[in-house]
mmCIF file of C-alpha atoms and ligand atoms in Angstrom:
data_model
loop_
_atom_site.group_PDB
_atom_site.id
_atom_site.type_symbol
_atom_site.label_atom_id
_atom_site.label_comp_id
_atom_site.label_asym_id
_atom_site.label_seq_id
_atom_site.Cartn_x
_atom_site.Cartn_y
_atom_site.Cartn_z
ATOM 1 C CA UNK A 16 -10.420 3.477 -15.078
ATOM 2 C CA UNK A 17 -11.383 4.051 -18.721
ATOM 3 C CA UNK A 18 -12.102 1.037 -20.945
ATOM 4 C CA UNK A 19 -9.048 -0.006 -22.932
ATOM 5 C CA UNK A 20 -6.660 2.024 -20.774
ATOM 6 C CA UNK A 21 -3.244 0.409 -20.338
ATOM 7 C CA UNK A 22 -2.092 -0.158 -16.766
ATOM 8 C CA UNK A 23 0.667 2.051 -15.380
ATOM 9 C CA UNK A 24 1.922 -0.773 -13.173
ATOM 10 C CA UNK A 25 1.378 -4.444 -13.837
ATOM 11 C CA UNK A 26 2.544 -6.964 -11.241
ATOM 12 C CA UNK A 27 2.690 -10.525 -12.563
ATOM 13 C CA UNK A 28 3.385 -13.613 -10.437
ATOM 14 C CA UNK A 29 5.309 -11.699 -7.762
ATOM 15 C CA UNK A 30 6.902 -14.084 -5.279
ATOM 16 C CA UNK A 31 9.075 -12.786 -2.453
ATOM 17 C CA UNK A 32 10.883 -15.136 -0.070
ATOM 18 C CA UNK A 33 13.024 -14.331 2.957
ATOM 19 C CA UNK A 34 15.856 -16.642 3.934
ATOM 20 C CA UNK A 35 15.889 -16.911 7.714
ATOM 21 C CA UNK A 36 17.740 -19.152 10.180
ATOM 22 C CA UNK A 37 14.478 -21.070 10.687
ATOM 23 C CA UNK A 38 13.922 -21.628 6.977
ATOM 24 C CA UNK A 39 12.551 -19.864 3.916
ATOM 25 C CA UNK A 40 9.434 -17.736 4.368
ATOM 26 C CA UNK A 41 7.396 -16.896 1.281
ATOM 27 C CA UNK A 42 5.731 -13.627 2.296
ATOM 28 C CA UNK A 43 4.300 -12.853 -1.167
ATOM 29 C CA UNK A 44 3.231 -15.888 -3.158
ATOM 30 C CA UNK A 45 2.228 -15.299 -6.777
ATOM 31 C CA UNK A 46 0.601 -11.871 -6.503
ATOM 32 C CA UNK A 47 -0.854 -10.279 -9.649
ATOM 33 C CA UNK A 48 -2.576 -6.916 -9.989
ATOM 34 C CA UNK A 49 -2.644 -3.826 -12.179
ATOM 35 C CA UNK A 50 -2.731 -0.151 -11.274
ATOM 36 C CA UNK A 51 -4.206 2.278 -13.816
ATOM 37 C CA UNK A 52 -3.212 5.910 -14.365
ATOM 38 C CA UNK A 53 -4.889 8.276 -11.928
ATOM 39 C CA UNK A 54 -6.640 5.628 -9.817
ATOM 40 C CA UNK A 55 -6.398 4.869 -6.106
ATOM 41 C CA UNK A 56 -6.182 1.133 -5.533
ATOM 42 C CA UNK A 57 -6.712 -0.178 -1.999
ATOM 43 C CA UNK A 58 -4.411 -3.069 -1.047
ATOM 44 C CA UNK A 59 -6.085 -4.537 1.990
ATOM 45 C CA UNK A 60 -5.540 -7.229 4.617
ATOM 46 C CA UNK A 61 -4.455 -7.789 8.216
ATOM 47 C CA UNK A 62 -0.861 -7.189 9.354
ATOM 48 C CA UNK A 63 1.467 -9.846 8.010
ATOM 49 C CA UNK A 64 -0.585 -10.667 4.890
ATOM 50 C CA UNK A 65 2.138 -9.432 2.507
ATOM 51 C CA UNK A 66 0.842 -5.959 1.535
ATOM 52 C CA UNK A 67 3.907 -4.005 2.643
ATOM 53 C CA UNK A 68 6.305 -6.681 1.367
ATOM 54 C CA UNK A 69 4.598 -6.367 -2.027
ATOM 55 C CA UNK A 70 5.312 -2.596 -2.080
ATOM 56 C CA UNK A 71 8.878 -3.042 -0.810
ATOM 57 C CA UNK A 72 9.465 -5.706 -3.497
ATOM 58 C CA UNK A 73 8.178 -3.396 -6.253
ATOM 59 C CA UNK A 74 10.477 -0.612 -5.047
ATOM 60 C CA UNK A 75 13.306 -3.088 -4.441
ATOM 61 C CA UNK A 76 13.798 -1.865 -0.911
ATOM 62 C CA UNK A 77 14.449 -5.332 0.562
ATOM 63 C CA UNK A 78 17.945 -6.571 1.379
ATOM 64 C CA UNK A 79 18.938 -8.678 -1.675
ATOM 65 C CA UNK A 80 21.279 -10.874 0.373
ATOM 66 C CA UNK A 81 18.347 -12.156 2.437
ATOM 67 C CA UNK A 82 15.569 -12.048 -0.135
ATOM 68 C CA UNK A 83 14.637 -13.687 -3.419
ATOM 69 C CA UNK A 84 12.108 -11.968 -5.683
ATOM 70 C CA UNK A 85 10.579 -13.659 -8.733
ATOM 71 C CA UNK A 86 7.973 -12.460 -11.215
ATOM 72 C CA UNK A 87 7.540 -9.247 -13.151
ATOM 73 C CA UNK A 88 6.891 -5.674 -12.097
ATOM 74 C CA UNK A 89 6.140 -3.864 -15.340
ATOM 75 C CA UNK A 90 6.175 -0.096 -15.087
ATOM 76 C CA UNK A 91 6.373 2.230 -18.050
ATOM 77 C CA UNK A 92 7.548 -0.535 -20.397
ATOM 78 C CA UNK A 93 10.279 -1.800 -18.052
ATOM 79 C CA UNK A 94 10.454 -4.743 -15.681
ATOM 80 C CA UNK A 95 11.657 -3.038 -12.500
ATOM 81 C CA UNK A 96 13.023 -6.326 -11.185
ATOM 82 C CA UNK A 97 15.600 -6.481 -13.968
ATOM 83 C CA UNK A 98 16.858 -2.871 -13.802
ATOM 84 C CA UNK A 99 20.360 -2.239 -12.511
ATOM 85 C CA UNK A 100 20.577 -0.611 -9.042
ATOM 86 C CA UNK A 101 21.363 2.876 -10.415
ATOM 87 C CA UNK A 102 18.379 2.857 -12.807
ATOM 88 C CA UNK A 103 16.174 1.732 -9.911
ATOM 89 C CA UNK A 104 17.524 4.512 -7.666
ATOM 90 C CA UNK A 105 16.432 7.076 -10.244
ATOM 91 C CA UNK A 106 12.888 5.663 -10.323
ATOM 92 C CA UNK A 107 12.560 5.296 -6.549
ATOM 93 C CA UNK A 108 11.644 8.650 -5.011
ATOM 94 C CA UNK A 109 11.198 10.107 -8.503
ATOM 95 C CA UNK A 110 8.519 8.532 -10.706
ATOM 96 C CA UNK A 111 7.503 6.099 -7.928
ATOM 97 C CA UNK A 112 7.532 7.178 -4.295
ATOM 98 C CA UNK A 113 6.416 5.808 -0.976
ATOM 99 C CA UNK A 114 4.766 7.207 2.149
ATOM 100 C CA UNK A 115 5.494 5.095 5.222
ATOM 101 C CA UNK A 116 3.352 4.485 8.294
ATOM 102 C CA UNK A 117 5.736 5.952 10.859
ATOM 103 C CA UNK A 118 7.561 8.976 9.446
ATOM 104 C CA UNK A 119 9.980 9.092 12.399
ATOM 105 C CA UNK A 120 11.610 5.883 11.192
ATOM 106 C CA UNK A 121 11.824 7.003 7.573
ATOM 107 C CA UNK A 122 12.804 10.654 8.038
ATOM 108 C CA UNK A 123 16.459 11.259 8.786
ATOM 109 C CA UNK A 124 16.661 12.675 12.356
ATOM 110 C CA UNK A 125 19.911 14.592 11.709
ATOM 111 C CA UNK A 126 18.749 16.489 8.610
ATOM 112 C CA UNK A 127 16.227 19.336 8.556
ATOM 113 C CA UNK A 128 12.997 18.679 6.670
ATOM 114 C CA UNK A 129 14.140 21.190 4.031
ATOM 115 C CA UNK A 130 17.406 19.309 3.488
ATOM 116 C CA UNK A 131 15.501 16.033 3.092
ATOM 117 C CA UNK A 132 13.008 17.350 0.563
ATOM 118 C CA UNK A 133 15.775 19.238 -1.305
ATOM 119 C CA UNK A 134 17.966 16.132 -1.514
ATOM 120 C CA UNK A 135 15.350 14.299 -3.520
ATOM 121 C CA UNK A 136 14.693 17.348 -5.763
ATOM 122 C CA UNK A 137 18.401 17.742 -6.473
ATOM 123 C CA UNK A 138 18.801 14.068 -7.362
ATOM 124 C CA UNK A 139 15.678 13.557 -9.461
ATOM 125 C CA UNK A 140 14.824 17.022 -10.792
ATOM 126 C CA UNK A 141 18.454 18.192 -11.028
ATOM 127 C CA UNK A 142 17.623 21.454 -9.237
ATOM 128 C CA UNK A 143 20.371 23.629 -7.775
ATOM 129 C CA UNK A 144 20.625 24.118 -3.993
ATOM 130 C CA UNK A 145 18.656 27.411 -3.894
ATOM 131 C CA UNK A 146 15.878 26.315 -6.248
ATOM 132 C CA UNK A 147 15.500 22.987 -4.400
ATOM 133 C CA UNK A 148 15.167 24.830 -1.061
ATOM 134 C CA UNK A 149 12.510 27.169 -2.515
ATOM 135 C CA UNK A 150 10.609 24.192 -3.925
ATOM 136 C CA UNK A 151 10.849 22.473 -0.499
ATOM 137 C CA UNK A 152 9.105 25.502 1.077
ATOM 138 C CA UNK A 153 6.484 25.413 -1.672
ATOM 139 C CA UNK A 154 5.887 21.697 -1.033
ATOM 140 C CA UNK A 155 5.395 22.304 2.708
ATOM 141 C CA UNK A 156 2.859 24.968 1.808
ATOM 142 C CA UNK A 157 1.039 22.536 -0.522
ATOM 143 C CA UNK A 158 0.690 19.989 2.305
ATOM 144 C CA UNK A 159 -0.701 22.793 4.476
ATOM 145 C CA UNK A 160 2.099 23.141 7.004
ATOM 146 C CA UNK A 161 1.768 26.551 8.666
ATOM 147 C CA UNK A 162 4.761 28.956 8.396
ATOM 148 C CA UNK A 163 6.556 26.730 5.859
ATOM 149 C CA UNK A 164 9.494 29.147 5.544
ATOM 150 C CA UNK A 165 10.237 28.549 9.253
ATOM 151 C CA UNK A 166 9.349 24.829 9.397
ATOM 152 C CA UNK A 167 11.655 24.048 6.473
ATOM 153 C CA UNK A 168 14.674 24.570 8.762
ATOM 154 C CA UNK A 169 13.415 22.325 11.567
ATOM 155 C CA UNK A 170 14.424 18.780 12.450
ATOM 156 C CA UNK A 171 11.772 16.018 12.368
ATOM 157 C CA UNK A 172 11.675 15.595 16.187
ATOM 158 C CA UNK A 173 10.464 19.188 16.537
ATOM 159 C CA UNK A 174 7.288 18.370 14.590
ATOM 160 C CA UNK A 175 4.098 16.607 15.709
ATOM 161 C CA UNK A 176 3.184 13.167 14.259
ATOM 162 C CA UNK A 177 0.649 14.748 11.891
ATOM 163 C CA UNK A 178 3.195 17.346 10.683
ATOM 164 C CA UNK A 179 5.815 14.656 10.115
ATOM 165 C CA UNK A 180 3.331 12.698 8.010
ATOM 166 C CA UNK A 181 2.669 15.884 5.985
ATOM 167 C CA UNK A 182 6.437 16.217 5.464
ATOM 168 C CA UNK A 183 6.541 12.600 4.201
ATOM 169 C CA UNK A 184 3.705 13.426 1.794
ATOM 170 C CA UNK A 185 5.552 16.582 0.660
ATOM 171 C CA UNK A 186 8.664 14.471 -0.001
ATOM 172 C CA UNK A 187 6.670 11.816 -1.851
ATOM 173 C CA UNK A 188 5.007 14.430 -4.066
ATOM 174 C CA UNK A 189 7.990 16.710 -4.620
ATOM 175 C CA UNK A 190 9.217 15.072 -7.853
ATOM 176 C CA UNK A 191 5.727 14.704 -9.407
ATOM 177 C CA UNK A 192 5.586 10.907 -9.121
ATOM 178 C CA UNK A 193 3.325 8.898 -11.394
ATOM 179 C CA UNK A 194 2.748 6.322 -8.661
ATOM 180 C CA UNK A 195 2.754 6.523 -4.857
ATOM 181 C CA UNK A 196 2.659 3.591 -2.441
ATOM 182 C CA UNK A 197 1.045 4.909 0.745
ATOM 183 C CA UNK A 198 1.668 2.284 3.434
ATOM 184 C CA UNK A 199 -0.800 2.742 6.316
ATOM 185 C CA UNK A 200 -0.366 6.528 5.985
ATOM 186 C CA UNK A 201 -2.762 7.317 8.827
ATOM 187 C CA UNK A 202 -2.428 4.352 11.205
ATOM 188 C CA UNK A 203 0.062 5.954 13.600
ATOM 189 C CA UNK A 204 -2.036 9.132 13.955
ATOM 190 C CA UNK A 205 -4.963 9.977 16.177
ATOM 191 C CA UNK A 206 -8.439 9.990 14.662
ATOM 192 C CA UNK A 207 -8.730 13.756 14.042
ATOM 193 C CA UNK A 208 -5.313 13.954 12.372
ATOM 194 C CA UNK A 209 -6.130 10.780 10.366
ATOM 195 C CA UNK A 210 -9.151 12.532 8.877
ATOM 196 C CA UNK A 211 -7.041 15.614 8.033
ATOM 197 C CA UNK A 212 -4.380 13.503 6.269
ATOM 198 C CA UNK A 213 -7.019 11.613 4.263
ATOM 199 C CA UNK A 214 -8.633 14.905 3.222
ATOM 200 C CA UNK A 215 -5.207 16.235 2.258
ATOM 201 C CA UNK A 216 -4.380 13.156 0.135
ATOM 202 C CA UNK A 217 -7.784 13.351 -1.574
ATOM 203 C CA UNK A 218 -7.322 17.068 -2.234
ATOM 204 C CA UNK A 219 -3.806 16.596 -3.671
ATOM 205 C CA UNK A 220 -4.971 13.663 -5.767
ATOM 206 C CA UNK A 221 -7.687 15.755 -7.451
ATOM 207 C CA UNK A 222 -5.164 18.080 -9.026
ATOM 208 C CA UNK A 223 -2.992 15.332 -10.549
ATOM 209 C CA UNK A 224 -3.007 12.118 -12.553
ATOM 210 C CA UNK A 225 -0.870 10.332 -9.971
ATOM 211 C CA UNK A 226 -1.918 6.777 -9.094
ATOM 212 C CA UNK A 227 -1.935 5.692 -5.448
ATOM 213 C CA UNK A 228 -1.654 2.195 -4.021
ATOM 214 C CA UNK A 229 -3.193 2.653 -0.593
ATOM 215 C CA UNK A 230 -1.960 -0.109 1.707
ATOM 216 C CA UNK A 231 -4.137 -0.494 4.770
ATOM 217 C CA UNK A 232 -5.930 -2.834 7.128
ATOM 218 C CA UNK A 233 -8.625 -0.180 7.528
ATOM 219 C CA UNK A 234 -11.552 -0.639 5.149
ATOM 220 C CA UNK A 235 -13.000 2.682 6.357
ATOM 221 C CA UNK A 236 -10.022 4.512 4.784
ATOM 222 C CA UNK A 237 -10.423 2.414 1.619
ATOM 223 C CA UNK A 238 -14.117 3.352 1.352
ATOM 224 C CA UNK A 239 -13.173 7.032 1.432
ATOM 225 C CA UNK A 240 -10.300 6.986 -1.025
ATOM 226 C CA UNK A 241 -10.080 3.932 -3.288
ATOM 227 C CA UNK A 242 -11.982 3.053 -6.440
ATOM 228 C CA UNK A 243 -10.815 -0.560 -6.608
ATOM 229 C CA UNK A 244 -9.679 -3.000 -3.934
ATOM 230 C CA UNK A 245 -7.320 -5.974 -3.875
ATOM 231 C CA UNK A 246 -7.614 -8.123 -0.731
ATOM 232 C CA UNK A 247 -4.602 -10.171 0.371
ATOM 233 C CA UNK A 248 -4.352 -13.041 2.824
ATOM 234 C CA UNK A 249 -1.209 -15.008 3.754
ATOM 235 C CA UNK A 250 0.783 -13.675 0.802
ATOM 236 C CA UNK A 251 -1.859 -14.201 -1.890
ATOM 237 C CA UNK A 252 -4.622 -12.178 -3.520
ATOM 238 C CA UNK A 253 -7.962 -13.646 -2.393
ATOM 239 C CA UNK A 254 -10.387 -11.107 -3.875
ATOM 240 C CA UNK A 255 -10.464 -8.076 -6.164
ATOM 241 C CA UNK A 256 -13.457 -5.818 -6.812
ATOM 242 C CA UNK A 257 -14.486 -2.201 -7.434
ATOM 243 C CA UNK A 258 -14.905 -0.603 -4.019
ATOM 244 C CA UNK A 259 -18.716 -0.284 -4.144
ATOM 245 C CA UNK A 260 -19.149 -3.930 -5.176
ATOM 246 C CA UNK A 261 -16.768 -5.076 -2.469
ATOM 247 C CA UNK A 262 -18.766 -3.317 0.231
ATOM 248 C CA UNK A 263 -22.120 -4.572 -1.080
ATOM 249 C CA UNK A 264 -21.249 -7.979 -2.411
ATOM 250 C CA UNK A 265 -17.986 -9.321 -0.959
ATOM 251 C CA UNK A 266 -17.592 -12.957 -1.971
ATOM 252 C CA UNK A 267 -14.557 -14.263 -0.104
ATOM 253 C CA UNK A 268 -15.241 -15.272 3.520
ATOM 254 C CA UNK A 269 -12.086 -13.400 4.585
ATOM 255 C CA UNK A 270 -13.272 -10.147 2.952
ATOM 256 C CA UNK A 271 -16.673 -10.612 4.576
ATOM 257 C CA UNK A 272 -14.923 -10.998 7.942
ATOM 258 C CA UNK A 273 -12.891 -7.830 7.370
ATOM 259 C CA UNK A 274 -16.061 -5.927 6.487
ATOM 260 C CA UNK A 275 -17.768 -7.075 9.679
ATOM 261 C CA UNK A 276 -14.903 -5.615 11.668
ATOM 262 C CA UNK A 277 -15.316 -2.081 10.219
ATOM 263 C CA UNK A 278 -16.748 0.225 12.911
ATOM 264 C CA UNK A 279 -20.156 1.642 11.951
ATOM 265 C CA UNK A 280 -20.415 5.436 12.095
ATOM 266 C CA UNK A 281 -22.701 6.428 14.950
ATOM 267 C CA UNK A 282 -22.671 2.838 16.269
ATOM 268 C CA UNK A 283 -22.491 2.007 19.964
ATOM 269 C CA UNK A 284 -18.866 2.490 20.999
ATOM 270 C CA UNK A 285 -19.226 -0.249 23.603
ATOM 271 C CA UNK A 286 -20.168 -2.838 20.985
ATOM 272 C CA UNK A 287 -17.204 -5.137 20.440
ATOM 273 C CA UNK A 288 -16.148 -5.315 16.838
ATOM 274 C CA UNK A 289 -16.777 -8.589 15.143
ATOM 275 C CA UNK A 290 -13.194 -9.704 14.689
ATOM 276 C CA UNK A 291 -12.222 -12.634 12.498
ATOM 277 C CA UNK A 292 -11.476 -15.523 14.873
ATOM 278 C CA UNK A 293 -7.927 -16.908 14.963
ATOM 279 C CA UNK A 294 -4.731 -15.373 13.684
ATOM 280 C CA UNK A 295 -2.869 -15.009 10.386
ATOM 281 C CA UNK A 296 -0.946 -18.295 9.830
ATOM 282 C CA UNK A 297 2.764 -18.613 10.548
ATOM 283 C CA UNK A 298 4.372 -18.413 7.112
ATOM 284 C CA UNK A 299 6.861 -21.134 8.101
ATOM 285 C CA UNK A 300 3.993 -23.532 8.789
ATOM 286 C CA UNK A 301 1.287 -22.713 6.275
ATOM 287 C CA UNK A 302 -1.863 -24.826 6.512
ATOM 288 C CA UNK A 303 -2.472 -27.256 3.659
ATOM 289 C CA UNK A 304 -5.151 -26.316 1.115
ATOM 290 C CA UNK A 305 -6.777 -22.900 1.483
ATOM 291 C CA UNK A 306 -4.606 -20.943 3.917
ATOM 292 C CA UNK A 307 -7.733 -19.334 5.417
ATOM 293 C CA UNK A 308 -9.406 -22.653 6.252
ATOM 294 C CA UNK A 309 -8.469 -22.779 9.985
ATOM 295 C CA UNK A 310 -10.355 -19.472 10.457
ATOM 296 C CA UNK A 311 -13.160 -19.875 7.932
ATOM 297 C CA UNK A 312 -16.722 -20.607 9.066
ATOM 298 C CA UNK A 313 -17.560 -22.143 5.668
ATOM 299 C CA UNK A 314 -14.682 -24.668 5.436
ATOM 300 C CA UNK A 315 -15.414 -27.815 3.445
ATOM 301 C CA UNK A 316 -13.312 -30.980 3.119
ATOM 302 C CA UNK A 317 -11.707 -29.863 -0.121
ATOM 303 C CA UNK A 318 -10.568 -26.574 1.505
ATOM 304 C CA UNK A 319 -8.265 -28.554 3.818
ATOM 305 C CA UNK A 320 -6.675 -30.465 0.958
ATOM 306 C CA UNK A 321 -6.410 -28.187 -2.069
ATOM 307 C CA UNK A 322 -5.771 -24.529 -2.553
ATOM 308 C CA UNK A 323 -8.600 -22.857 -4.552
ATOM 309 C CA UNK A 324 -7.764 -21.348 -7.950
ATOM 310 C CA UNK A 325 -8.645 -17.775 -8.784
ATOM 311 C CA UNK A 326 -12.077 -17.475 -10.454
ATOM 312 C CA UNK A 327 -12.392 -14.430 -12.732
ATOM 313 C CA UNK A 328 -15.995 -13.127 -12.988
ATOM 314 C CA UNK A 329 -15.006 -10.195 -15.180
ATOM 315 C CA UNK A 330 -12.017 -7.904 -15.695
ATOM 316 C CA UNK A 331 -12.388 -6.271 -12.276
ATOM 317 C CA UNK A 332 -13.820 -9.089 -10.239
ATOM 318 C CA UNK A 333 -11.979 -12.211 -9.054
ATOM 319 C CA UNK A 334 -12.128 -14.472 -6.016
ATOM 320 C CA UNK A 335 -10.001 -17.399 -4.825
ATOM 321 C CA UNK A 336 -12.420 -19.615 -2.878
ATOM 322 C CA UNK A 337 -13.946 -23.042 -3.501
ATOM 323 C CA UNK A 338 -17.373 -21.476 -2.969
ATOM 324 C CA UNK A 339 -16.867 -18.855 -5.673
ATOM 325 C CA UNK A 340 -18.976 -19.948 -8.583
ATOM 326 C CA UNK A 341 -21.199 -17.852 -10.859
ATOM 327 C CA UNK A 342 -24.259 -18.541 -8.714
ATOM 328 C CA UNK A 343 -22.318 -17.930 -5.457
HETATM 329 FE FE1 SF4 B 5 -13.314 -20.785 3.287
HETATM 330 FE FE2 SF4 B 5 -12.926 -22.910 1.742
HETATM 331 FE FE3 SF4 B 5 -13.320 -20.539 0.644
HETATM 332 FE FE4 SF4 B 5 -11.046 -21.066 1.903
HETATM 333 S S1 SF4 B 5 -11.796 -22.034 0.035
HETATM 334 S S2 SF4 B 5 -12.247 -19.236 2.089
HETATM 335 S S3 SF4 B 5 -11.769 -22.347 3.577
HETATM 336 S S4 SF4 B 5 -14.778 -21.699 1.874
#
């Protein structure tokens, strides 16, 4: 990120609540962060911490009859939360796209991959049928699918998991998006294919100014791809730092716990990973004070009573913890 650069996306006070039969669940609770042009931002945390709901809220992919979203999502001078549905449809899949964890649930099983990529090109780029089909083949070639002119006519179930993820990436890139949300793009794949997909994303990223929000629980993937990291816990941001600083000088006890659970390359496979004790809290029954306190080894009395405010150390460094002071 260059000094003085304006963010491409600026999320301010995002709060997303689901109305369920058991009560209202606030899955995202006052989240703020910026994404700058051309950067890869890691959005990190365990399952259920609100990362995916944040992305789905930005793209307005949640059912409005069951959800309330407050705050601002500023993109390209517009607050996406106040656009009408048609304007939002033109942004989604065009200037902002998303890669999902399990392509089988997001690809349409009754359309060929060519039809699915073409559909988006015809809607957003206004290409005719023939041109869209040719571009679909070109996109499959870009994501390194062998024999793209044959694969373009196949249905998703005919492809392997890794190929399907490449198709999702081809779809996400087809309309030259300015921003991509990649939600656990490698989690459902085996380790070798994971490495190939990460290399592919890195390679594609080099040739463009597209920004990526990389949503993952895997700090190993973040270390390889992201330049900045936002850590979420129980619907809130708890720490933000440039990736190198986060790995060398994490300040929030939750981030430190996540880092301890990253497997070390060449380490003894039999060694059990140091997992954070306990589980993510039930959002219907959030603990009082700091929501991490039941799992934190550094809990103090105040942590059980009051939620810590966010302390900003500089523009790129912030931590929400009672222990976070300048001499921390
Ligand atoms: Fe742990 Fe207290 Fe910091 Fe929460 S505020 S992370 S409980 S030390």
